[in-house]
Amino acid sequence: MKVLTDPALCVGADLTAWMARGGGEGLARALAEPASIIPMLEAAGLRGLGGAGFPTHRKWAAVAAQPGPERWIICNGNEDEPGTFKDRFLLAETPHQVIEGALIAAVATGAAQVVLYVNPREAAGVLACRAAVAAWQAHPLAAAVSAAIGQALCLRVVESSGHYIGGEETGAVSSVMGGFPFPRLKPPFPFEQGVNDRPTLINNVETLAHVAHILRHGADWYRALGLGDAAGTKLYSLSGDVLRPGLHELPMGTPLRELVFVHGGGMLAGKAFKAVFTGGPSNTLLTGADLDVALDFESVRARGSRLGTGAMIVVGEGTSILRKTAEYVAFFAANSCGQCPPCKIGTHQVSRILERLDTGAGRAGDLEALENLSHMLPGSGRCGLVDGAATVLASSLETFRAEYEAALPRD
Amino acid sequence: MSDAGMTDGGMSGGIGFAAALAAWDAAAPAPARACGLEVADLLRGFHPDHRPGGMVSLVAGPNEGAPCPAQLAVLLQSDSLLEDVDLAGATILDADVLVLGGGGAGCVAALAAARAGARVLMATKLRMGDGNTVMAEGGIQAAIGAEDSLQRHFEDTLRAGHFAADKALVAALVGDGPDAIRWLIREGMSFDLADERQRMGGALLRKKPGGATAARLLSYRDFTGLELMRALREAVLLQPGITVLDGHPALELLTDDRGRCGGAALQDLGQRRLVLARAGATIMATGGAGRLHLAGFPTSNHYGATADGLVLAYRAGARLREMDSFQFHPTGIAWPPHLEGTLVSEAARSAGARLVNGQGERFVEELAPRDVVASAMLRELAEGRGIGRDGKLGLFLDTPSLEREQPGILAQRLQTLSHLAHRAGFDPAREPFLVRPTLHYQNGGMAIDTDGRSALPGLLAAGEVTGGLHGRNRMMGNALLELVVFGRRAGASAAADARQERPRNLGLNHLAGWRRGLVAAGLGLEAKGPLLFPPYGNVTPQDLRRRAA
Amino acid sequence: MSETEPAGTPLRLVFNGHALQARPGVSLLQAWIAAGLPLTENVGCMGQGVCGACRVLVRRPGERIAGTALACEMPAEEGMQISFIDHFPARRPHAYDLSALTDSWSIPDQIDAVFPEAKHCRHCSGCDRACPKGIPVQRMVNLAAEGQVFAAAALFDACVMCNLCVAACPEHIDPAHLGQFTRRMHAALTLRPADLMQRLRQIEAGEQPIDLDAPGASPPVQR
């Protein structure tokens, strides 16, 4: 069941076409019964789809409960994780889903400042968003939103700096305020102190895209789309050693096996399935023993990993886990913002050791040093980047230790 | 290291710290007690070089019959870690000039050789820039004062060394001195000025080092070595024509069938394999031997100072000189135990700080040559007038009186000293240091000529590893000078030598003769060398050769 | 200070993955050595704090943001987690020739040409936090980028070239090398002591001969 990726809704910036295909109905419902918005999201079971999986209704309620009048909404479309490519699709092909969801959020939380936060590297997406936002300015629904909030709605596009770290919540706040996207210590959280120290709601664009449909069709409809206890659909970014990589919209809770072997066309060149780097790749690896896991937040967490952004990077036999881990840690090291030496220097040090191991220059003591760093580094920075690097390192070390040991010097 | 100091003989229990502190406080400024001994008797009686049983005679090699500290003799008369078969399949690197050692002398030599057009390969055990040089504090001598002269510097050096030094070498050392300073400034090294505002046309700040008749010690704060090494490190990194191999200690020199040195076999510590570095000329710049803890003394030296180069050169046939002469710096930290041996700069004494025993008395002229001061201190300790604290014996260095007499001097001119006291946990303006002689410098070493060449064709040397400059006792400030003057000379000579006919049939050709010599002398072949790392490095060279994890 | 060494229970640390026990009062480096662990790199001046080799990341129990230190100087504390950090060389060689820098009017251009990254400092202060000597590195970088050579050089007096700031900088400015560039310029381009120059002239004119056979060059005649 295609909801977000319904071809009929991929109208780009064309607002007239969007309205003709059912767009605007969700917003109209929200404007008619503003008090029902947050309860509806709760009933629908919508969770944050940018990585954390936090219940969306709780975030909205927290912002709504903060004193006004100035409140902000940042629609986070920075998307710079390796292996994740869903947000850029939405922003380029169907930005109105996101904008309508954001406007519903504005009504629910009383936020007049709505920012579409986009990555300048996605030129098509930036163009589409700018045109889409321009189209809304004159629309009666926008005026209705202003009236509902009691302040003039200010809807605009803000380009991020293009850095990976700009996707981090507090980094996005720094960026929207005009500076480098430096993450900040939490607490305080953005819902209480964000842009200009005012209450700020930050949601991933995929999350907001679902909101319009939930308001239009109701919570029960949304719940029914998911499998088991999970709700709604999910955009899974599938990549790696599979025949059909790409964006797959499937019911939330689709088993990993089905994603890889049915929708993904199975393993490339007949290779055996080895592992999956999930969600970012800053989480615990899933292995062959996890092929039956339902890809929803709770089920993946029960397996000791995280769904994250729903990115699934598949690795087959013949691909080195050590090398992939080295690649991802190097990514984190390069993208560390620099504020916290344990993150920047720590990830670089891990990267160095992994590179040594990968190039046959490993030394006695390297594995102990890596494990030590994987224990020492989590929580040692202002944001979660260093935790992600430490998690993927620890997981690959534990689950594929033999590969690491094979890289050590031998007589 | 804390454990090494317990065996140096002849120390009676001293006076308790609290009592000694009270005596010092009551007597300050400390009255002087006459020495009562002629210098020669003082040295003979108390200098560690003269300890009974400390010296043995070498029985093999070019210096057969010469005295040498027992521990060093074992290494000098050791067998190689390598066999010819180990060279098979090793990676081969070719260069014009190979520099072994990345401290001050090594870096200067590499720069000089590269600028003379040579392709230079520098192999270091640790990193380029590591060595005793970076730890030097006091300064560098050069006869630039109007009242001073090259002749005076020449004579002061000879006299401090008890006239055992090679006159031609000393003349070269002092003669090149002023130019060495200019060379260093051109490389970007700063020096303290008498008036810091007079950068152009002013005078360098000059102090009188122990044993000198004129003030000619130039310095940068009390971390002259760090300032020097910082500039040199950058210069080496930026010099085209120098390739640096960190973590590649030399295990053996390579010689050809005529006994000519043609490079070295290096151990790649990271990859655990041998690398053969072939060169037209090889410069030994491996520094000192303090981490052998001769006579059981703690040391002020860098971790890598294990006499590696001396061992390799001797084995290949190079003659050494004054191997029985080591300098014990009078003031190494005696307390707290975890900092034992760390240098307390002579800059403090140059500035006027005095040495005081447990009875509150001075007992020696503080700026006498180091061997005299060290011997006098060891005498106080041996005769029960030392100060004991937490099981460590030492004497007071009276920094509080210095600060009282020259307010602010600790913060302005003696930062390293103050930093050290702070790390030791006391305020040097209120409490004196507890100090004791520490093994500091190798006075002797490889014999060289004024061009830096050893008697072994193809092998040159510069820096602490060489002998003949300091006689039997080095003057403060001549070590930094030596590494610049002879680093430049050796580098230029090596570049010239490398243009000659290259050595052929390189291998371990000298080993067979060496082994025959050991056996004939009644020594076994069990002892292996070089040592590479001190025992508390918890790894032997044999461990490093094995590839097992 | 107390008269006797503190008896104290041994401190427990984890250092590069090894669980160690350390006597109170020792440095981290000494704890490593005392535990019998091999030491073939990340070591040098053994406590003088001047060579920058023994770089470590240190996290104290309950501390959120770990810090950097030199292991030979840092006293061991209960519950510390420590990791050695490699020497990180500059990302790329910043080539310049001091002797060719003859026109000092061009210094700001030179700095920009050799260290173009310096003007893109993003002010993250990671270098300041990484420096085990407490040098205000970021300020030095900013001053150097503005051509304030002497001020930048003065701030970098205490640098031991541990290169932790080089590892920490996300813009690849290589601050330690920029700092040394300013220091070297400071000396090489402006330090001209007259006493040194006078003596050099004398030597070049042959006015400072050395007599190897002068009386002072031999031991005094014994009675």
PDB file of C-alpha atoms in Angstrom, chain B residues 1-3 16-18 115 125-127 130 134-137 142-151 154-156 158-159 162-163 167-168 170-172 174-175 177-182 184-191 193 198-206 220-221 223 226-227 230-235 237-238 246 269 291 300-304 335 337-340 342-343 388-390 415-416 419-420 423-426 431 533 536-539 544, chain C residues 1-6 23-27 29-30 32-55 72-75 87 89-90 93-99 114-115 133 135 150 153-154 156-163 176-181 183-204 207-220 223:
ATOM      1  CA  MET B   1      62.710   5.250  37.273  1.00  0.00           C
ATOM      2  CA  SER B   2      61.971   4.815  40.921  1.00  0.00           C
ATOM      3  CA  ASP B   3      63.441   1.365  41.329  1.00  0.00           C
ATOM      4  CA  GLY B  16      64.933  13.333  58.471  1.00  0.00           C
ATOM      5  CA  PHE B  17      63.108  15.773  56.245  1.00  0.00           C
ATOM      6  CA  ALA B  18      61.468  17.806  58.963  1.00  0.00           C
ATOM      7  CA  ARG B 115      70.706  20.775   1.321  1.00  0.00           C
ATOM      8  CA  LYS B 125      63.460   4.169  16.888  1.00  0.00           C
ATOM      9  CA  LEU B 126      60.649   6.380  18.214  1.00  0.00           C
ATOM     10  CA  ARG B 127      59.625   9.532  16.301  1.00  0.00           C
ATOM     11  CA  ASP B 130      62.493  12.349  20.037  1.00  0.00           C
ATOM     12  CA  VAL B 134      64.151  18.025  23.338  1.00  0.00           C
ATOM     13  CA  MET B 135      64.670  17.608  27.083  1.00  0.00           C
ATOM     14  CA  ALA B 136      67.691  19.922  27.317  1.00  0.00           C
ATOM     15  CA  GLU B 137      66.941  22.964  29.376  1.00  0.00           C
ATOM     16  CA  ALA B 142      78.815  30.342  21.940  1.00  0.00           C
ATOM     17  CA  ALA B 143      81.639  32.850  22.490  1.00  0.00           C
ATOM     18  CA  ILE B 144      79.915  36.002  21.366  1.00  0.00           C
ATOM     19  CA  GLY B 145      80.531  38.387  24.246  1.00  0.00           C
ATOM     20  CA  ALA B 146      82.914  41.240  23.555  1.00  0.00           C
ATOM     21  CA  GLU B 147      84.922  40.225  26.628  1.00  0.00           C
ATOM     22  CA  ASP B 148      84.899  36.614  25.513  1.00  0.00           C
ATOM     23  CA  SER B 149      86.794  34.879  22.738  1.00  0.00           C
ATOM     24  CA  LEU B 150      86.936  31.604  20.855  1.00  0.00           C
ATOM     25  CA  GLN B 151      90.239  30.955  22.609  1.00  0.00           C
ATOM     26  CA  PHE B 154      88.381  26.558  23.724  1.00  0.00           C
ATOM     27  CA  GLU B 155      90.431  26.576  26.915  1.00  0.00           C
ATOM     28  CA  ASP B 156      87.393  26.440  29.226  1.00  0.00           C
ATOM     29  CA  LEU B 158      89.515  21.598  27.582  1.00  0.00           C
ATOM     30  CA  ARG B 159      89.952  22.388  31.224  1.00  0.00           C
ATOM     31  CA  HIS B 162      90.414  17.530  32.364  1.00  0.00           C
ATOM     32  CA  PHE B 163      92.440  18.055  29.175  1.00  0.00           C
ATOM     33  CA  LYS B 167      92.076  19.737  20.617  1.00  0.00           C
ATOM     34  CA  ALA B 168      91.234  19.835  16.930  1.00  0.00           C
ATOM     35  CA  VAL B 170      87.253  21.322  20.382  1.00  0.00           C
ATOM     36  CA  ALA B 171      88.657  24.044  18.155  1.00  0.00           C
ATOM     37  CA  ALA B 172      86.112  23.125  15.507  1.00  0.00           C
ATOM     38  CA  VAL B 174      84.011  26.521  19.508  1.00  0.00           C
ATOM     39  CA  GLY B 175      85.078  28.024  16.192  1.00  0.00           C
ATOM     40  CA  GLY B 177      79.838  28.278  17.643  1.00  0.00           C
ATOM     41  CA  PRO B 178      78.680  31.759  16.618  1.00  0.00           C
ATOM     42  CA  ASP B 179      77.764  30.548  13.147  1.00  0.00           C
ATOM     43  CA  ALA B 180      75.792  27.710  14.709  1.00  0.00           C
ATOM     44  CA  ILE B 181      73.706  30.264  16.576  1.00  0.00           C
ATOM     45  CA  ARG B 182      73.056  32.166  13.375  1.00  0.00           C
ATOM     46  CA  LEU B 184      69.637  28.115  14.415  1.00  0.00           C
ATOM     47  CA  ILE B 185      68.070  31.563  14.233  1.00  0.00           C
ATOM     48  CA  ARG B 186      67.725  31.128  10.486  1.00  0.00           C
ATOM     49  CA  GLU B 187      65.932  27.839  11.125  1.00  0.00           C
ATOM     50  CA  GLY B 188      63.469  29.733  13.272  1.00  0.00           C
ATOM     51  CA  MET B 189      64.763  29.159  16.783  1.00  0.00           C
ATOM     52  CA  SER B 190      64.227  31.985  19.278  1.00  0.00           C
ATOM     53  CA  PHE B 191      66.707  33.100  21.904  1.00  0.00           C
ATOM     54  CA  LEU B 193      67.623  38.699  24.764  1.00  0.00           C
ATOM     55  CA  GLN B 198      65.899  45.079  21.143  1.00  0.00           C
ATOM     56  CA  ARG B 199      65.188  42.434  18.560  1.00  0.00           C
ATOM     57  CA  MET B 200      67.370  44.117  15.999  1.00  0.00           C
ATOM     58  CA  GLY B 201      70.808  45.147  17.195  1.00  0.00           C
ATOM     59  CA  GLY B 202      70.404  44.042  20.804  1.00  0.00           C
ATOM     60  CA  ALA B 203      72.356  41.559  22.871  1.00  0.00           C
ATOM     61  CA  LEU B 204      71.587  37.916  23.534  1.00  0.00           C
ATOM     62  CA  LEU B 205      71.013  37.029  27.164  1.00  0.00           C
ATOM     63  CA  ARG B 206      74.186  35.307  28.357  1.00  0.00           C
ATOM     64  CA  TYR B 220      65.416  30.213  25.467  1.00  0.00           C
ATOM     65  CA  ARG B 221      63.630  30.319  28.828  1.00  0.00           C
ATOM     66  CA  PHE B 223      63.465  24.875  27.690  1.00  0.00           C
ATOM     67  CA  LEU B 226      62.353  22.100  23.172  1.00  0.00           C
ATOM     68  CA  GLU B 227      62.624  25.403  21.328  1.00  0.00           C
ATOM     69  CA  ARG B 230      60.492  22.447  17.516  1.00  0.00           C
ATOM     70  CA  ALA B 231      62.192  24.492  14.844  1.00  0.00           C
ATOM     71  CA  LEU B 232      64.282  21.581  13.587  1.00  0.00           C
ATOM     72  CA  ARG B 233      61.321  19.228  13.392  1.00  0.00           C
ATOM     73  CA  GLU B 234      59.453  21.589  11.139  1.00  0.00           C
ATOM     74  CA  ALA B 235      62.560  22.140   9.048  1.00  0.00           C
ATOM     75  CA  LEU B 237      59.292  17.902   7.685  1.00  0.00           C
ATOM     76  CA  LEU B 238      59.463  20.653   5.084  1.00  0.00           C
ATOM     77  CA  ASP B 246      59.519   6.515  12.472  1.00  0.00           C
ATOM     78  CA  LEU B 269      58.261  -2.059  14.570  1.00  0.00           C
ATOM     79  CA  ARG B 291      68.473   4.336  30.278  1.00  0.00           C
ATOM     80  CA  SER B 300      67.484  12.345  33.258  1.00  0.00           C
ATOM     81  CA  ASN B 301      67.597  10.808  29.803  1.00  0.00           C
ATOM     82  CA  HIS B 302      64.974  10.130  27.188  1.00  0.00           C
ATOM     83  CA  TYR B 303      63.377   6.698  27.085  1.00  0.00           C
ATOM     84  CA  GLY B 304      65.305   5.712  23.982  1.00  0.00           C
ATOM     85  CA  TRP B 335      61.648  13.184  45.661  1.00  0.00           C
ATOM     86  CA  PRO B 337      59.638   8.915  43.899  1.00  0.00           C
ATOM     87  CA  HIS B 338      57.549   8.900  40.739  1.00  0.00           C
ATOM     88  CA  LEU B 339      59.540  11.777  39.281  1.00  0.00           C
ATOM     89  CA  GLU B 340      62.943  10.493  40.387  1.00  0.00           C
ATOM     90  CA  THR B 342      63.979  14.146  36.235  1.00  0.00           C
ATOM     91  CA  LEU B 343      66.286  17.017  35.515  1.00  0.00           C
ATOM     92  CA  GLY B 388      65.848  11.507  53.782  1.00  0.00           C
ATOM     93  CA  ARG B 389      62.188  11.610  52.733  1.00  0.00           C
ATOM     94  CA  ASP B 390      59.930   8.660  51.983  1.00  0.00           C
ATOM     95  CA  GLN B 415      59.006  28.041  34.117  1.00  0.00           C
ATOM     96  CA  THR B 416      59.968  24.422  33.586  1.00  0.00           C
ATOM     97  CA  HIS B 419      56.067  23.421  36.492  1.00  0.00           C
ATOM     98  CA  LEU B 420      58.078  20.473  37.787  1.00  0.00           C
ATOM     99  CA  ARG B 423      53.679  18.473  39.470  1.00  0.00           C
ATOM    100  CA  ALA B 424      55.693  17.236  42.416  1.00  0.00           C
ATOM    101  CA  GLY B 425      53.165  18.905  44.643  1.00  0.00           C
ATOM    102  CA  PHE B 426      55.044  21.730  46.292  1.00  0.00           C
ATOM    103  CA  GLU B 431      60.000  24.717  49.874  1.00  0.00           C
ATOM    104  CA  PHE B 533      64.280  -0.450  25.171  1.00  0.00           C
ATOM    105  CA  TYR B 536      60.767  -1.639  32.200  1.00  0.00           C
ATOM    106  CA  GLY B 537      59.629  -1.300  28.597  1.00  0.00           C
ATOM    107  CA  ASN B 538      58.604  -4.934  29.098  1.00  0.00           C
ATOM    108  CA  VAL B 539      59.699  -6.022  25.660  1.00  0.00           C
ATOM    109  CA  LEU B 544      59.834  -7.413  18.557  1.00  0.00           C
TER     110      LEU B 544
ATOM    111  CA  MET C   1      53.251  17.177  52.621  1.00  0.00           C
ATOM    112  CA  SER C   2      53.129  13.998  54.684  1.00  0.00           C
ATOM    113  CA  GLU C   3      56.288  12.316  55.815  1.00  0.00           C
ATOM    114  CA  THR C   4      55.442   8.858  54.601  1.00  0.00           C
ATOM    115  CA  GLU C   5      54.176   7.629  51.237  1.00  0.00           C
ATOM    116  CA  PRO C   6      50.420   7.211  51.345  1.00  0.00           C
ATOM    117  CA  ARG C  23      49.961   2.697  43.429  1.00  0.00           C
ATOM    118  CA  PRO C  24      48.595   6.060  44.527  1.00  0.00           C
ATOM    119  CA  GLY C  25      50.878   8.872  43.447  1.00  0.00           C
ATOM    120  CA  VAL C  26      52.155   7.369  40.197  1.00  0.00           C
ATOM    121  CA  SER C  27      51.556   8.774  36.738  1.00  0.00           C
ATOM    122  CA  LEU C  29      52.628   6.072  32.214  1.00  0.00           C
ATOM    123  CA  GLN C  30      54.237   4.592  35.293  1.00  0.00           C
ATOM    124  CA  TRP C  32      51.348   1.127  32.448  1.00  0.00           C
ATOM    125  CA  ILE C  33      54.996   0.239  32.952  1.00  0.00           C
ATOM    126  CA  ALA C  34      54.441  -1.219  36.414  1.00  0.00           C
ATOM    127  CA  ALA C  35      51.744  -3.475  34.961  1.00  0.00           C
ATOM    128  CA  GLY C  36      54.351  -5.111  32.738  1.00  0.00           C
ATOM    129  CA  LEU C  37      52.813  -3.868  29.498  1.00  0.00           C
ATOM    130  CA  PRO C  38      55.046  -3.314  26.456  1.00  0.00           C
ATOM    131  CA  LEU C  39      56.108   0.238  25.716  1.00  0.00           C
ATOM    132  CA  THR C  40      57.663   0.815  22.306  1.00  0.00           C
ATOM    133  CA  GLU C  41      55.941   4.032  21.322  1.00  0.00           C
ATOM    134  CA  ASN C  42      53.926   6.862  22.878  1.00  0.00           C
ATOM    135  CA  VAL C  43      56.795   7.475  25.296  1.00  0.00           C
ATOM    136  CA  GLY C  44      59.684   9.871  25.539  1.00  0.00           C
ATOM    137  CA  CYS C  45      60.726  12.292  28.223  1.00  0.00           C
ATOM    138  CA  MET C  46      59.285  10.186  31.051  1.00  0.00           C
ATOM    139  CA  GLY C  47      57.685  12.915  33.092  1.00  0.00           C
ATOM    140  CA  GLN C  48      59.242  16.163  32.008  1.00  0.00           C
ATOM    141  CA  GLY C  49      56.140  16.925  29.978  1.00  0.00           C
ATOM    142  CA  VAL C  50      58.135  18.336  27.097  1.00  0.00           C
ATOM    143  CA  CYS C  51      58.046  15.881  24.224  1.00  0.00           C
ATOM    144  CA  GLY C  52      54.329  15.308  23.624  1.00  0.00           C
ATOM    145  CA  ALA C  53      54.678  11.583  22.898  1.00  0.00           C
ATOM    146  CA  CYS C  54      52.429  10.018  25.542  1.00  0.00           C
ATOM    147  CA  ARG C  55      49.107  11.472  24.406  1.00  0.00           C
ATOM    148  CA  CYS C  72      53.694  10.914  31.969  1.00  0.00           C
ATOM    149  CA  GLU C  73      52.323  13.955  33.785  1.00  0.00           C
ATOM    150  CA  MET C  74      48.823  12.871  34.748  1.00  0.00           C
ATOM    151  CA  PRO C  75      48.478  11.185  38.134  1.00  0.00           C
ATOM    152  CA  HIS C  87      50.757  10.880  16.633  1.00  0.00           C
ATOM    153  CA  PRO C  89      50.797  14.238  11.360  1.00  0.00           C
ATOM    154  CA  ALA C  90      49.546  17.243   9.419  1.00  0.00           C
ATOM    155  CA  PRO C  93      52.673  19.237   4.024  1.00  0.00           C
ATOM    156  CA  HIS C  94      52.425  22.997   4.395  1.00  0.00           C
ATOM    157  CA  ALA C  95      55.498  23.849   2.399  1.00  0.00           C
ATOM    158  CA  TYR C  96      57.335  27.121   2.813  1.00  0.00           C
ATOM    159  CA  ASP C  97      60.935  28.230   2.624  1.00  0.00           C
ATOM    160  CA  LEU C  98      61.915  30.596   5.417  1.00  0.00           C
ATOM    161  CA  SER C  99      65.037  31.712   3.614  1.00  0.00           C
ATOM    162  CA  VAL C 114      50.603  28.071   3.159  1.00  0.00           C
ATOM    163  CA  PHE C 115      47.697  27.671   5.577  1.00  0.00           C
ATOM    164  CA  LYS C 133      49.183  22.441  27.825  1.00  0.00           C
ATOM    165  CA  ILE C 135      47.295  26.869  25.023  1.00  0.00           C
ATOM    166  CA  PHE C 150      54.136  38.098  17.046  1.00  0.00           C
ATOM    167  CA  ALA C 153      53.851  33.181  18.170  1.00  0.00           C
ATOM    168  CA  ALA C 154      53.788  34.325  21.778  1.00  0.00           C
ATOM    169  CA  PHE C 156      52.385  29.155  21.259  1.00  0.00           C
ATOM    170  CA  ASP C 157      55.390  29.331  23.569  1.00  0.00           C
ATOM    171  CA  ALA C 158      54.507  26.203  25.529  1.00  0.00           C
ATOM    172  CA  CYS C 159      53.720  23.907  22.590  1.00  0.00           C
ATOM    173  CA  VAL C 160      55.290  20.459  22.758  1.00  0.00           C
ATOM    174  CA  MET C 161      54.127  19.387  19.278  1.00  0.00           C
ATOM    175  CA  CYS C 162      51.952  16.577  20.542  1.00  0.00           C
ATOM    176  CA  ASN C 163      49.712  17.279  17.528  1.00  0.00           C
ATOM    177  CA  ALA C 176      50.497  23.261  15.698  1.00  0.00           C
ATOM    178  CA  HIS C 177      52.273  23.683  12.400  1.00  0.00           C
ATOM    179  CA  LEU C 178      50.741  27.097  11.845  1.00  0.00           C
ATOM    180  CA  GLY C 179      51.897  28.052  15.321  1.00  0.00           C
ATOM    181  CA  GLN C 180      55.416  26.894  14.581  1.00  0.00           C
ATOM    182  CA  PHE C 181      55.350  28.823  11.310  1.00  0.00           C
ATOM    183  CA  ARG C 183      57.315  31.276  15.778  1.00  0.00           C
ATOM    184  CA  ARG C 184      59.909  30.473  13.155  1.00  0.00           C
ATOM    185  CA  MET C 185      59.128  33.623  11.229  1.00  0.00           C
ATOM    186  CA  HIS C 186      59.355  35.603  14.432  1.00  0.00           C
ATOM    187  CA  ALA C 187      62.907  34.399  14.994  1.00  0.00           C
ATOM    188  CA  ALA C 188      64.236  33.983  11.494  1.00  0.00           C
ATOM    189  CA  LEU C 189      62.968  37.269  10.112  1.00  0.00           C
ATOM    190  CA  THR C 190      63.494  39.637  13.009  1.00  0.00           C
ATOM    191  CA  LEU C 191      66.094  38.350  15.474  1.00  0.00           C
ATOM    192  CA  ARG C 192      69.398  40.097  14.732  1.00  0.00           C
ATOM    193  CA  PRO C 193      71.606  40.334  17.837  1.00  0.00           C
ATOM    194  CA  ALA C 194      74.438  42.799  17.326  1.00  0.00           C
ATOM    195  CA  ASP C 195      76.886  40.976  19.585  1.00  0.00           C
ATOM    196  CA  LEU C 196      76.506  37.821  17.524  1.00  0.00           C
ATOM    197  CA  MET C 197      76.908  39.676  14.270  1.00  0.00           C
ATOM    198  CA  GLN C 198      79.988  41.502  15.512  1.00  0.00           C
ATOM    199  CA  ARG C 199      81.661  38.277  16.540  1.00  0.00           C
ATOM    200  CA  LEU C 200      80.805  36.669  13.190  1.00  0.00           C
ATOM    201  CA  ARG C 201      82.460  39.560  11.379  1.00  0.00           C
ATOM    202  CA  GLN C 202      85.567  39.173  13.501  1.00  0.00           C
ATOM    203  CA  ILE C 203      85.743  35.480  12.801  1.00  0.00           C
ATOM    204  CA  GLU C 204      85.297  36.013   9.073  1.00  0.00           C
ATOM    205  CA  GLU C 207      90.478  38.065  14.130  1.00  0.00           C
ATOM    206  CA  GLN C 208      89.584  35.123  16.381  1.00  0.00           C
ATOM    207  CA  PRO C 209      92.381  32.623  15.942  1.00  0.00           C
ATOM    208  CA  ILE C 210      92.501  29.526  18.128  1.00  0.00           C
ATOM    209  CA  ASP C 211      95.949  28.575  19.397  1.00  0.00           C
ATOM    210  CA  LEU C 212      95.969  24.854  20.113  1.00  0.00           C
ATOM    211  CA  ASP C 213      99.265  25.157  21.949  1.00  0.00           C
ATOM    212  CA  ALA C 214      98.460  28.077  24.205  1.00  0.00           C
ATOM    213  CA  PRO C 215      99.358  27.489  27.877  1.00  0.00           C
ATOM    214  CA  GLY C 216      95.697  27.353  28.833  1.00  0.00           C
ATOM    215  CA  ALA C 217      95.151  24.491  26.414  1.00  0.00           C
ATOM    216  CA  SER C 218      97.269  22.110  28.456  1.00  0.00           C
ATOM    217  CA  PRO C 219      97.140  20.961  32.070  1.00  0.00           C
ATOM    218  CA  PRO C 220      98.860  23.302  34.521  1.00  0.00           C
ATOM    219  CA  ARG C 223     104.977  21.358  41.092  1.00  0.00           C
TER     220      ARG C 223
END
